[in-house]
């Protein structure tokens, strides 16, 4: 690695370590349980918290899923609330392997679409070409700081690499939906929660699917009825 690349990776690893520790302590979990969820040894997990080793994105997804914390927490600077209940441990080694292969294939496709060779991309991000080959084939986990730099070099948003259709992706979408609901005004939340208001919500859904011309026709019909 070149010096600039190495400095950025070290700084990101330190921040990730603090966020990993914060998430674990917020859920009152041991390093052994978190290591099990991430499919690594306790020593490797403790090195991650110390900022000496970086997790891969699938490992981070697995930990977020296990602790029931937003994946976005690991890109934020605020501590987690301890009020939310944790999920029970999950056995995720198969998902980890599958996710790593999917991410590698996505990176390879993005590189080929930009007409870049492995050598060219490796030089851009300061990686050894053989290491990049392992990353693209999914035979080696990609430390998150390196994945961020590779994605940036390929003009990819890291969110594009998040699990979208698997169990972690479905859990994340549910969490986002809950968060969006909680961000609504209190009076709107109260309206939505009342079963008696369900017909109004269903009507609003149907109206939202109508074109502007059809909505205009409905409005004109209502005016004729009220006059």
XYZ file of C-alpha atoms in Angstrom:
227
model
C 0.000 0.000 0.000
C 1.120 3.552 -0.552
C 1.466 5.888 2.423
C -1.702 7.935 1.734
C -3.791 4.795 1.287
C -2.310 3.240 4.425
C -3.097 6.327 6.519
C -6.730 6.435 5.366
C -7.185 2.732 6.091
C -5.666 3.017 9.588
C -7.875 5.995 10.498
C -11.003 4.228 9.242
C -10.079 1.071 11.162
C -9.737 3.070 14.398
C -13.165 4.662 13.925
C -14.723 1.302 13.035
C -13.241 -0.197 16.190
C -14.901 2.434 18.363
C -18.246 1.935 16.609
C -18.026 -1.852 16.957
C -17.355 -1.539 20.675
C -20.199 0.971 21.086
C -22.688 -1.327 19.327
C -21.603 -4.362 21.360
C -21.770 -2.560 24.713
C -25.134 -1.010 23.816
C -26.509 -4.537 23.388
C -24.656 -5.996 26.412
C -22.970 -8.674 24.336
C -19.598 -10.372 24.869
C -16.754 -10.314 22.382
C -17.148 -14.099 22.042
C -20.788 -13.830 20.898
C -19.994 -11.024 18.465
C -17.074 -13.021 17.071
C -19.395 -16.022 16.584
C -21.929 -13.866 14.728
C -19.192 -12.495 12.453
C -17.645 -15.907 11.788
C -14.229 -14.986 13.195
C -12.143 -15.797 16.263
C -12.407 -13.818 19.497
C -8.844 -12.618 18.932
C -9.753 -11.307 15.463
C -12.854 -9.557 16.789
C -10.929 -7.938 19.627
C -8.341 -6.769 17.091
C -11.206 -5.161 15.137
C -12.409 -3.284 18.210
C -8.816 -2.179 18.827
C -8.611 -0.781 15.293
C -5.909 -3.244 14.296
C -8.050 -5.301 11.912
C -11.003 -4.317 9.745
C -14.194 -6.349 9.204
C -15.590 -7.097 5.774
C -18.993 -5.734 4.754
C -20.702 -9.164 5.126
C -19.198 -9.479 8.613
C -20.474 -6.010 9.480
C -23.933 -6.890 8.109
C -23.973 -10.082 10.190
C -23.030 -8.193 13.362
C -25.618 -5.468 12.737
C -28.239 -8.187 12.147
C -27.250 -10.031 15.326
C -27.210 -6.884 17.476
C -30.274 -5.400 15.745
C -28.571 -2.079 15.112
C -28.771 0.023 11.918
C -26.009 -0.858 9.476
C -25.606 2.889 8.963
C -24.381 3.136 12.584
C -20.924 2.166 11.345
C -20.761 5.332 9.250
C -21.995 7.638 12.019
C -20.340 9.370 14.963
C -23.048 9.080 17.600
C -23.455 6.429 20.262
C -26.342 3.985 20.177
C -29.242 4.030 22.618
C -29.312 1.036 24.944
C -33.101 0.972 25.088
C -33.707 -1.171 21.988
C -33.971 -4.962 22.584
C -31.334 -7.210 20.954
C -31.934 -10.170 18.671
C -30.873 -13.694 19.670
C -27.602 -14.977 18.107
C -27.779 -16.274 14.532
C -25.561 -18.734 12.710
C -24.548 -16.865 9.543
C -21.408 -18.493 8.018
C -23.173 -19.534 4.793
C -24.600 -16.049 4.324
C -21.175 -14.500 4.943
C -19.569 -16.609 2.194
C -22.390 -15.955 -0.256
C -22.378 -12.211 0.391
C -18.610 -11.991 -0.109
C -18.869 -13.733 -3.507
C -21.730 -11.442 -4.527
C -19.761 -8.328 -3.579
C -16.704 -9.603 -5.446
C -18.766 -10.281 -8.571
C -20.325 -6.804 -8.338
C -16.896 -5.192 -8.122
C -15.593 -7.206 -11.065
C -18.608 -6.241 -13.186
C -18.222 -2.553 -12.293
C -14.529 -2.680 -13.177
C -15.195 -4.331 -16.531
C -17.955 -1.839 -17.334
C -15.390 0.942 -16.864
C -12.879 -0.875 -19.112
C -10.336 -1.168 -16.319
C -7.937 -4.076 -15.923
C -7.211 -5.523 -12.508
C -3.736 -3.991 -12.723
C -5.134 -0.515 -13.403
C -7.645 -0.685 -10.568
C -5.066 -2.105 -8.178
C -2.736 0.815 -8.934
C -5.529 3.347 -8.434
C -6.318 2.158 -4.924
C -2.828 1.069 -3.902
C -3.510 -2.660 -3.674
C -1.555 -5.676 -4.822
C -3.130 -7.110 -7.985
C -3.240 -10.628 -6.549
C -5.101 -9.357 -3.480
C -7.640 -7.642 -5.744
C -8.094 -10.941 -7.617
C -8.954 -12.670 -4.330
C -11.416 -9.900 -3.502
C -13.187 -10.154 -6.860
C -13.504 -13.932 -6.689
C -14.782 -13.773 -3.117
C -12.036 -16.039 -1.795
C -10.849 -13.418 0.699
C -12.979 -11.073 2.842
C -12.550 -7.410 1.906
C -11.735 -5.162 4.885
C -14.298 -2.387 4.906
C -11.854 0.554 4.493
C -10.421 -1.127 1.381
C -13.897 -1.862 0.043
C -14.796 1.825 0.459
C -11.731 2.895 -1.538
C -12.363 0.326 -4.294
C -16.034 1.334 -4.553
C -15.038 4.995 -4.743
C -12.557 4.248 -7.537
C -15.360 2.497 -9.457
C -17.901 5.297 -8.819
C -20.053 2.932 -6.772
C -22.019 3.938 -3.700
C -21.291 1.588 -0.840
C -25.065 1.331 -0.321
C -25.225 -0.397 -3.728
C -23.260 -3.271 -2.188
C -25.504 -3.702 0.846
C -27.558 -6.884 1.086
C -30.849 -6.083 -0.657
C -32.827 -9.334 -0.918
C -31.405 -11.638 1.747
C -32.473 -11.870 5.403
C -30.172 -9.006 6.403
C -31.529 -6.837 3.585
C -35.131 -7.560 4.571
C -34.344 -6.798 8.213
C -32.684 -3.520 7.212
C -35.701 -2.456 5.136
C -38.004 -3.212 8.073
C -35.812 -1.156 10.363
C -35.824 1.742 7.893
C -39.622 1.553 7.586
C -39.993 1.712 11.367
C -37.600 4.637 11.548
C -39.485 6.500 8.817
C -42.761 5.938 10.677
C -41.238 7.267 13.913
C -40.119 10.397 12.085
C -43.715 11.252 11.138
C -45.573 13.905 13.193
C -47.178 12.415 16.301
C -50.720 13.203 15.149
C -50.093 11.378 11.863
C -48.660 8.374 13.699
C -51.750 8.293 15.914
C -54.037 8.448 12.855
C -52.214 5.551 11.172
C -52.290 3.376 14.301
C -56.100 3.501 14.645
C -57.715 0.495 12.900
C -60.831 2.569 12.141
C -58.728 4.781 9.833
C -57.501 1.907 7.664
C -60.107 2.530 4.892
C -58.837 6.116 4.555
C -55.262 4.891 4.225
C -56.251 2.320 1.619
C -58.146 5.004 -0.297
C -55.084 7.257 -0.196
C -52.972 4.389 -1.584
C -55.392 3.864 -4.481
C -55.533 7.582 -5.223
C -51.737 7.794 -5.271
C -51.703 5.293 -8.146
C -53.983 7.413 -10.349
C -52.691 9.695 -13.080
C -53.128 13.472 -12.815
C -56.005 13.400 -15.335
C -57.902 10.724 -13.384
C -57.365 12.585 -10.107
C -58.735 15.726 -11.737
C -61.796 13.818 -12.912
C -62.396 12.468 -9.390
C -62.097 15.980 -7.949
C -64.588 17.352 -10.489
C -67.038 14.549 -9.687
C -66.799 15.335 -5.981
C -67.482 19.000 -6.664
C -70.586 18.106 -8.666
C -71.865 15.943 -5.801
C -71.347 18.631 -3.157
C -73.099 21.385 -5.143
